[in-house]
């Protein structure tokens, strides 16, 4: 994992994912890990031409490992539904603890507010996801919405003939959004449509309510 893949040398996020994700898949025979790494390398090799920035390499590494694992699980005799379930569980574990902790701190100390969302969210999204995602914002009197017109994850899986795997990445949003909706944030989050559901775009809606007082 210390070698250069794609156009950029591996960063710590990529190294951590490549080390942890394969071993976290409950349905995968661990004796097949070398085969999984070989399969990942073949998938990722086909993606080099699509790496257009630092961010796209990181996200395509994740996609390539998920696809390679799915193909290996199917070859191992695991049915598609069980494979999706196992991969969703495994992918959802990556960074989940840190995300939950940071969201709880932000909500507890009133950092995660309307002002914060409108001032920081779009530029943060663009910095983290790069140009393989296209995101715009809508600001209304009682809401703030991010509209994803192009999803790099979905584009990857479409290229490889497995668009049904995109929801594995969609489910990761539940980790941080549940923290918003189950705590006294004064914000109600909804995601009524996603590209993975064959809708024209994903909508991340933040509806503002009167903040509840603390106990």
XYZ file of N, CA and C in Angstrom:
645
model
N 0.806 -1.210 0.000
C 0.000 0.000 0.000
C 0.842 1.263 0.000
N 2.139 1.123 0.011
C 3.001 2.293 -0.010
C 3.331 2.728 -1.428
N 2.871 1.947 -2.433
C 3.138 2.293 -3.818
C 2.180 3.369 -4.299
N 2.473 3.915 -5.474
C 1.622 4.933 -6.064
C 0.589 4.248 -6.941
N -0.676 4.606 -6.772
C -1.737 4.090 -7.628
C -2.388 5.277 -8.310
N -2.941 5.043 -9.464
C -3.575 6.142 -10.162
C -2.571 7.235 -10.468
N -2.912 8.452 -10.107
C -2.058 9.602 -10.382
C -1.408 10.172 -9.133
N -1.814 9.688 -7.957
C -1.358 10.269 -6.699
C -0.882 9.188 -5.749
N 0.085 9.539 -4.924
C 0.532 8.620 -3.894
C -0.581 8.446 -2.863
N -0.704 7.244 -2.350
C -1.768 6.956 -1.386
C -1.676 7.873 -0.173
N -2.822 8.437 0.234
C -2.858 9.228 1.462
C -3.354 8.357 2.615
N -3.448 8.938 3.806
C -3.771 8.122 4.974
C -5.200 7.594 4.941
N -6.125 8.337 4.319
C -7.502 7.858 4.210
C -7.550 6.610 3.335
N -6.878 6.679 2.205
C -6.859 5.544 1.293
C -6.182 4.331 1.919
N -5.064 4.556 2.581
C -4.352 3.452 3.231
C -5.220 2.810 4.315
N -5.889 3.653 5.106
C -6.739 3.130 6.183
C -7.886 2.310 5.621
N -8.507 2.808 4.570
C -9.630 2.085 3.967
C -9.171 0.759 3.371
N -8.064 0.789 2.639
C -7.575 -0.429 1.991
C -7.137 -1.487 2.998
N -6.730 -1.033 4.171
C -6.324 -1.969 5.225
C -7.536 -2.532 5.974
N -8.498 -1.666 6.287
C -9.604 -2.062 7.165
C -10.790 -2.684 6.437
N -11.170 -2.137 5.298
C -12.395 -2.584 4.640
C -12.402 -4.068 4.282
N -11.384 -4.596 3.602
C -11.446 -6.013 3.214
C -11.628 -6.961 4.392
N -10.984 -6.644 5.509
C -11.054 -7.525 6.677
C -12.364 -7.394 7.444
N -13.147 -6.373 7.116
C -14.387 -6.136 7.864
C -15.606 -6.785 7.219
N -15.437 -7.404 6.059
C -16.571 -7.980 5.339
C -16.936 -9.336 5.952
N -18.070 -9.439 6.636
C -18.385 -10.658 7.386
C -18.604 -11.890 6.511
N -19.091 -11.699 5.292
C -19.422 -12.849 4.451
C -18.244 -13.345 3.621
N -17.093 -12.687 3.725
C -15.956 -13.030 2.883
C -15.005 -13.999 3.588
N -14.687 -15.078 2.921
C -13.677 -16.023 3.416
C -12.329 -15.286 3.434
N -11.740 -15.150 4.620
C -10.525 -14.344 4.753
C -9.326 -14.947 4.016
N -9.401 -16.210 3.656
C -8.316 -16.786 2.858
C -8.322 -16.221 1.437
N -9.409 -15.538 1.085
C -9.529 -14.965 -0.253
C -9.061 -13.510 -0.320
N -8.515 -12.991 0.776
C -8.075 -11.594 0.782
C -7.032 -11.297 -0.306
N -6.042 -12.156 -0.512
C -5.095 -11.885 -1.612
C -5.789 -11.800 -2.972
N -6.768 -12.671 -3.188
C -7.515 -12.647 -4.439
C -8.333 -11.365 -4.552
N -8.872 -10.899 -3.427
C -9.638 -9.657 -3.432
C -8.739 -8.485 -3.807
N -7.533 -8.452 -3.254
C -6.614 -7.360 -3.571
C -6.237 -7.368 -5.054
N -6.061 -8.555 -5.614
C -5.746 -8.665 -7.038
C -6.921 -8.175 -7.885
N -8.122 -8.554 -7.477
C -9.312 -8.126 -8.210
C -9.482 -6.618 -8.125
N -9.261 -6.067 -6.945
C -9.319 -4.620 -6.775
C -8.344 -3.922 -7.716
N -7.113 -4.432 -7.790
C -6.082 -3.813 -8.633
C -6.508 -3.796 -10.101
N -7.159 -4.868 -10.553
C -7.614 -4.915 -11.943
C -8.732 -3.914 -12.194
N -9.663 -3.837 -11.255
C -10.766 -2.879 -11.404
C -10.241 -1.456 -11.410
N -9.357 -1.176 -10.463
C -8.856 0.190 -10.332
C -8.006 0.600 -11.528
N -7.304 -0.341 -12.118
C -6.488 -0.052 -13.304
C -7.344 0.534 -14.423
N -8.574 0.037 -14.530
C -9.482 0.526 -15.570
C -10.036 1.919 -15.273
N -9.788 2.397 -14.056
C -10.327 3.696 -13.654
C -9.324 4.830 -13.757
N -8.090 4.533 -14.100
C -7.057 5.566 -14.075
C -7.393 6.757 -14.972
N -8.004 6.500 -16.108
C -8.327 7.592 -17.021
C -9.422 8.502 -16.465
N -10.167 8.011 -15.491
C -11.257 8.805 -14.910
C -10.825 9.590 -13.667
N -9.601 9.388 -13.237
C -9.091 10.139 -12.084
C -8.694 11.531 -12.557
N -9.480 12.515 -12.173
C -9.263 13.883 -12.649
C -8.768 14.826 -11.563
N -8.775 14.355 -10.317
C -8.247 15.158 -9.216
C -7.946 14.241 -8.039
N -7.355 14.811 -6.994
C -6.977 14.044 -5.810
C -8.183 13.325 -5.208
N -9.324 14.028 -5.151
C -10.513 13.466 -4.513
C -11.048 12.255 -5.275
N -11.027 12.339 -6.607
C -11.591 11.228 -7.383
C -10.807 9.942 -7.167
N -9.497 10.029 -6.964
C -8.736 8.814 -6.680
C -9.216 8.158 -5.388
N -9.392 8.963 -4.343
C -9.849 8.422 -3.058
C -11.186 7.718 -3.198
N -12.134 8.367 -3.857
C -13.478 7.802 -3.958
C -13.511 6.595 -4.890
N -12.694 6.590 -5.926
C -12.689 5.443 -6.831
C -11.968 4.244 -6.228
N -11.031 4.484 -5.331
C -10.432 3.371 -4.596
C -11.509 2.664 -3.779
N -12.338 3.443 -3.103
C -13.416 2.859 -2.310
C -14.398 2.098 -3.201
N -14.775 2.719 -4.312
C -15.706 2.067 -5.233
C -15.124 0.775 -5.791
N -13.848 0.825 -6.160
C -13.215 -0.349 -6.756
C -13.156 -1.514 -5.775
N -12.912 -1.208 -4.500
C -12.873 -2.285 -3.503
C -14.264 -2.869 -3.268
N -15.280 -2.004 -3.238
C -16.648 -2.488 -3.051
C -17.052 -3.368 -4.233
N -16.753 -2.931 -5.448
C -17.104 -3.722 -6.630
C -16.352 -5.047 -6.646
N -15.054 -5.004 -6.375
C -14.259 -6.236 -6.376
C -14.766 -7.214 -5.325
N -15.117 -6.694 -4.153
C -15.636 -7.557 -3.090
C -16.979 -8.162 -3.486
N -17.834 -7.377 -4.100
C -19.145 -7.875 -4.533
C -18.972 -9.001 -5.549
N -18.101 -8.797 -6.518
C -17.880 -9.821 -7.542
C -17.313 -11.098 -6.929
N -16.429 -10.938 -5.954
C -15.827 -12.112 -5.315
C -16.855 -12.853 -4.455
N -17.703 -12.104 -3.773
C -18.742 -12.737 -2.961
C -19.720 -13.516 -3.835
N -20.086 -12.944 -4.967
C -20.985 -13.651 -5.879
C -20.338 -14.934 -6.386
N -19.055 -14.857 -6.718
C -18.325 -16.043 -7.183
C -18.197 -17.091 -6.086
N -18.239 -16.612 -4.845
C -18.137 -17.499 -3.679
C -19.468 -18.176 -3.375
N -20.540 -17.754 -4.071
C -21.849 -18.355 -3.880
C -22.798 -17.552 -3.018
N -22.374 -16.350 -2.590
C -23.245 -15.478 -1.794
C -24.245 -14.828 -2.735
N -25.531 -14.814 -2.361
C -26.516 -14.209 -3.246
C -26.388 -12.682 -3.228
N -26.863 -12.008 -4.272
C -26.665 -10.564 -4.393
C -27.180 -9.760 -3.199
N -28.331 -10.159 -2.650
C -28.889 -9.421 -1.516
C -27.995 -9.525 -0.286
N -27.498 -10.708 -0.019
C -26.609 -10.904 1.130
C -25.289 -10.167 0.926
N -24.815 -10.138 -0.299
C -23.587 -9.403 -0.594
C -23.783 -7.907 -0.334
N -24.903 -7.375 -0.815
C -25.200 -5.954 -0.592
C -25.286 -5.651 0.896
N -25.936 -6.537 1.635
C -26.092 -6.351 3.079
C -24.735 -6.343 3.784
N -23.881 -7.288 3.419
C -22.556 -7.391 4.040
C -21.696 -6.178 3.707
N -21.718 -5.748 2.455
C -20.885 -4.629 2.034
C -21.384 -3.298 2.597
N -22.700 -3.151 2.714
C -23.262 -1.951 3.329
C -22.835 -1.849 4.782
N -22.889 -2.980 5.487
C -22.461 -3.018 6.883
C -20.985 -2.667 7.019
N -20.161 -3.266 6.182
C -18.716 -3.050 6.269
C -18.341 -1.618 5.901
N -18.900 -1.112 4.818
C -18.576 0.239 4.384
C -19.050 1.266 5.406
N -20.190 0.995 6.034
C -20.731 1.928 7.014
C -19.900 2.046 8.274
N -19.020 1.079 8.508
C -18.177 1.124 9.707
C -16.992 2.072 9.548
N -16.628 2.352 8.306
C -15.422 3.130 8.070
C -15.636 4.604 8.434
N -14.980 5.045 9.488
C -15.063 6.430 9.933
C -16.338 6.794 10.663
N -17.198 5.802 10.913
C -18.494 6.089 11.514
C -18.363 6.672 12.917
N -17.466 6.123 13.716
C -17.311 6.602 15.089
C -16.908 8.065 15.142
N -15.952 8.438 14.305
C -15.498 9.834 14.285
C -16.604 10.764 13.818
N -17.359 10.341 12.799
C -18.442 11.176 12.277
C -19.514 11.405 13.336
N -19.916 10.344 14.027
C -20.933 10.483 15.061
C -20.452 11.402 16.183
N -19.218 11.205 16.616
C -18.672 12.013 17.702
C -18.605 13.484 17.320
N -18.115 13.782 16.113
C -17.972 15.171 15.690
C -19.331 15.841 15.510
N -20.320 15.090 15.013
C -21.660 15.655 14.857
C -22.288 15.950 16.213
N -22.099 15.052 17.175
C -22.666 15.264 18.506
C -22.060 16.498 19.172
N -20.755 16.664 19.006
C -20.084 17.844 19.571
C -20.609 19.115 18.914
N -20.732 19.086 17.577
C -21.181 20.264 16.843
C -22.605 20.665 17.230
N -23.458 19.667 17.433
C -24.842 19.947 17.819
C -24.919 20.382 19.278
N -24.182 19.712 20.129
C -24.211 20.023 21.567
C -23.782 21.452 21.847
N -22.799 21.944 21.131
C -22.279 23.282 21.374
C -22.775 24.305 20.357
N -23.880 23.952 19.697
C -24.552 24.882 18.788
C -23.636 25.374 17.662
N -22.740 24.508 17.215
C -21.889 24.848 16.071
C -22.625 24.555 14.773
N -23.392 23.466 14.776
C -24.116 23.039 13.576
C -25.426 23.810 13.487
N -25.377 24.977 12.895
C -26.513 25.892 12.816
C -26.796 26.251 11.361
N -27.868 26.996 11.159
C -28.192 27.457 9.805
C -27.047 28.293 9.230
N -26.515 29.184 10.041
C -25.414 30.028 9.578
C -24.222 29.188 9.147
N -23.903 28.163 9.936
C -22.786 27.285 9.594
C -23.054 26.547 8.279
N -24.252 25.986 8.141
C -24.598 25.240 6.938
C -24.473 26.110 5.688
N -25.054 27.297 5.750
C -25.079 28.151 4.573
C -23.712 28.742 4.255
N -22.850 28.851 5.241
C -21.533 29.457 5.020
C -20.466 28.441 4.635
N -20.627 27.189 5.080
C -19.532 26.228 4.949
C -19.817 24.970 4.144
N -21.082 24.561 4.065
C -21.376 23.228 3.533
C -20.952 23.054 2.084
N -21.327 23.957 1.215
C -21.051 23.765 -0.205
C -19.554 23.733 -0.494
N -18.814 24.660 0.103
C -17.371 24.665 -0.159
C -16.688 23.447 0.448
N -17.209 22.946 1.573
C -16.659 21.730 2.165
C -16.925 20.524 1.276
N -18.140 20.423 0.761
C -18.504 19.327 -0.137
C -17.618 19.331 -1.380
N -17.436 20.492 -1.969
C -16.610 20.576 -3.178
C -15.161 20.225 -2.896
N -14.679 20.611 -1.719
C -13.294 20.298 -1.356
C -13.103 18.801 -1.119
N -14.109 18.143 -0.564
C -13.990 16.718 -0.233
C -14.279 15.803 -1.416
N -15.137 16.256 -2.324
C -15.595 15.371 -3.388
C -15.056 15.710 -4.773
N -14.555 16.911 -4.976
C -13.916 17.238 -6.240
C -14.875 17.366 -7.408
N -14.308 17.307 -8.617
C -15.109 17.626 -9.799
C -15.843 16.450 -10.419
N -15.766 15.264 -9.816
C -16.584 14.159 -10.307
C -17.984 14.184 -9.690
N -18.226 15.151 -8.826
C -19.546 15.414 -8.267
C -19.937 16.846 -8.639
N -21.193 17.040 -8.942
C -21.705 18.377 -9.236
C -22.804 18.699 -8.229
N -22.577 19.737 -7.414
C -23.497 20.064 -6.323
C -23.828 21.558 -6.355
N -25.095 21.876 -6.188
C -25.548 23.256 -6.080
C -26.378 23.404 -4.817
N -26.581 24.643 -4.387
C -27.362 24.882 -3.176
C -28.602 25.720 -3.462
N -29.612 25.507 -2.641
C -30.844 26.286 -2.686
C -31.103 26.822 -1.289
N -31.338 28.123 -1.187
C -31.599 28.746 0.108
C -33.018 29.306 0.107
N -33.826 28.783 1.006
C -35.200 29.249 1.169
C -35.372 29.830 2.572
N -36.521 30.387 2.833
C -36.754 31.040 4.136
C -36.605 30.067 5.292
N -37.112 28.848 5.118
C -37.084 27.869 6.208
C -36.263 26.627 5.893
N -35.435 26.679 4.863
C -34.676 25.482 4.511
C -33.402 25.820 3.742
N -32.508 24.866 3.769
C -31.273 24.927 2.989
C -31.107 23.564 2.337
N -30.897 23.535 1.016
C -30.856 22.273 0.294
C -29.619 22.174 -0.590
N -28.984 21.014 -0.547
C -27.914 20.688 -1.480
C -28.492 19.764 -2.542
N -28.272 20.103 -3.796
C -28.784 19.309 -4.907
C -27.601 18.724 -5.668
N -27.497 17.400 -5.655
C -26.413 16.705 -6.347
C -26.899 16.332 -7.737
N -26.297 16.941 -8.759
C -26.688 16.677 -10.142
C -25.843 15.571 -10.769
N -24.638 15.400 -10.277
C -23.756 14.341 -10.794
C -23.067 13.666 -9.622
N -23.154 12.334 -9.560
C -22.577 11.557 -8.463
C -21.447 10.691 -9.009
N -20.241 10.915 -8.536
C -19.099 10.132 -8.976
C -19.235 8.653 -8.666
N -19.863 8.327 -7.539
C -20.070 6.922 -7.180
C -20.946 6.217 -8.224
N -22.063 6.862 -8.544
C -22.995 6.255 -9.492
C -22.365 6.137 -10.873
N -21.591 7.174 -11.251
C -20.906 7.107 -12.532
C -19.955 5.931 -12.609
N -19.231 5.690 -11.518
C -18.309 4.550 -11.456
C -19.054 3.240 -11.663
N -20.107 3.020 -10.880
C -20.796 1.731 -10.940
C -21.549 1.551 -12.258
N -22.001 2.646 -12.872
C -22.605 2.544 -14.202
C -21.567 2.062 -15.217
N -20.363 2.609 -15.137
C -19.302 2.208 -16.066
C -18.996 0.717 -15.967
N -19.147 0.170 -14.778
C -18.806 -1.230 -14.544
C -20.028 -2.153 -14.558
N -21.180 -1.618 -14.921
C -22.371 -2.437 -15.067
C -23.031 -2.868 -13.777
N -22.763 -2.152 -12.661
C -23.369 -2.506 -11.372
C -23.935 -1.263 -10.652
N -24.881 -0.565 -11.286
C -25.452 0.621 -10.634
C -26.194 0.304 -9.344
N -26.555 -0.959 -9.155
C -27.270 -1.341 -7.931
C -26.399 -1.231 -6.693
N -25.080 -1.037 -6.868
C -24.185 -0.906 -5.721
C -24.102 0.520 -5.182
N -24.574 1.485 -5.925
C -24.512 2.879 -5.460
C -25.156 3.086 -4.090
N -26.311 2.460 -3.785
C -26.931 2.669 -2.470
C -26.048 2.309 -1.288
N -25.019 1.501 -1.492
C -24.082 1.208 -0.397
C -23.461 2.507 0.102
N -23.157 3.398 -0.823
C -22.583 4.689 -0.463
C -23.655 5.652 0.041
N -24.856 5.550 -0.518
C -25.968 6.392 -0.046
C -26.272 6.124 1.423
N -26.197 4.848 1.818
C -26.538 4.479 3.192
C -25.589 5.096 4.209
N -24.384 5.452 3.778
C -23.423 6.047 4.702
C -23.927 7.383 5.238
N -24.760 8.063 4.450
C -25.306 9.347 4.897
C -26.190 9.206 6.134
N -26.711 8.007 6.361
C -27.553 7.801 7.539
C -26.778 7.994 8.837
N -25.470 7.789 8.793
C -24.653 7.875 10.006
C -24.694 9.278 10.580
N -24.446 10.293 9.736
C -24.446 11.668 10.251
C -25.848 12.260 10.312
N -26.733 11.865 9.378
C -28.072 12.466 9.372
C -28.908 12.016 10.571
N -28.679 10.789 11.049
C -29.411 10.322 12.228
C -29.040 11.140 13.458
N -27.795 11.600 13.513
C -27.383 12.452 14.632
C -28.135 13.781 14.614
N -28.396 14.303 13.430
C -29.139 15.560 13.309
C -30.574 15.372 13.783
N -31.202 14.295 13.328
C -32.628 14.102 13.579
C -32.957 13.525 14.947
N -31.988 12.982 15.651
C -32.280 12.385 16.955
C -31.796 13.256 18.115
N -31.213 14.408 17.789
C -30.718 15.302 18.836
C -31.339 16.672 18.684
N -31.187 17.510 19.705
C -31.816 18.829 19.706
C -31.016 19.818 18.850
N -31.100 19.624 17.556
C -30.329 20.463 16.642
C -31.127 21.643 16.106
N -32.461 21.567 16.179
C -33.288 22.600 15.568
C -33.357 22.446 14.056
N -32.867 21.307 13.555
C -32.837 21.047 12.125
C -33.477 19.683 11.853
N -34.296 19.626 10.832
C -34.910 18.366 10.402
C -34.352 18.018 9.021
N -33.613 16.915 8.949
C -32.981 16.533 7.685
C -33.839 15.533 6.923
N -33.916 15.737 5.592
C -34.615 14.800 4.719
C -33.809 14.613 3.431
N -33.886 13.408 2.882
C -33.285 13.154 1.574
C -34.327 12.431 0.725
N -35.256 13.182 0.131
C -36.403 12.567 -0.550
C -36.075 11.862 -1.856
N -34.999 12.260 -2.535
C -34.665 11.629 -3.803
C -33.157 11.388 -3.901
N -32.787 10.331 -4.622
C -31.377 10.060 -4.899
C -31.228 9.608 -6.345
N -30.070 9.864 -6.905
C -29.758 9.412 -8.259
C -29.776 7.891 -8.325
N -29.386 7.238 -7.243
C -29.370 5.776 -7.200
C -30.758 5.180 -7.377
N -31.794 5.982 -7.079
C -33.180 5.535 -7.243
C -33.734 5.935 -8.604
N -32.820 6.269 -9.530
C -33.182 6.694 -10.883
C -33.905 8.039 -10.912
N -33.668 8.851 -9.907
C -34.163 10.224 -9.904
C -33.119 11.124 -10.568
N -33.529 12.292 -11.050
C -32.563 13.160 -11.750
C -31.466 13.720 -10.858
N -31.705 13.763 -9.547
C -30.691 14.289 -8.635
C -30.958 13.815 -7.212
N -29.964 14.009 -6.339
C -30.121 13.754 -4.905
C -30.417 15.090 -4.232
N -31.366 15.079 -3.322
C -31.703 16.303 -2.581
C -31.416 16.083 -1.090
N -30.532 16.908 -0.549
C -30.222 16.889 0.879
C -30.865 18.135 1.487
N -32.004 17.944 2.142
C -32.805 19.063 2.628
C -32.650 19.242 4.137
N -32.309 20.456 4.533
C -32.197 20.821 5.943
C -33.305 21.821 6.256
N -34.315 21.374 6.988
C -35.451 22.223 7.335
C -35.244 22.763 8.748
N -35.387 24.065 8.894
C -35.072 24.719 10.166
C -36.316 24.872 11.034
N -36.165 24.456 12.273
C -37.214 24.576 13.266
C -36.711 25.463 14.400
N -37.596 25.805 15.303
C -37.162 26.532 16.486
C -36.386 25.593 17.390
N -35.118 25.874 17.700
C -34.324 24.960 18.543
C -34.985 24.688 19.886
N -34.935 23.444 20.311
C -35.483 23.084 21.617
C -34.491 23.455 22.708
N -35.007 23.753 23.856
C -34.121 24.101 24.987
C -33.495 22.844 25.544
N -32.350 23.017 26.185
C -31.673 21.888 26.800
C -32.347 21.524 28.124
N -32.208 20.260 28.513
C -32.745 19.842 29.815
C -31.902 20.435 30.933
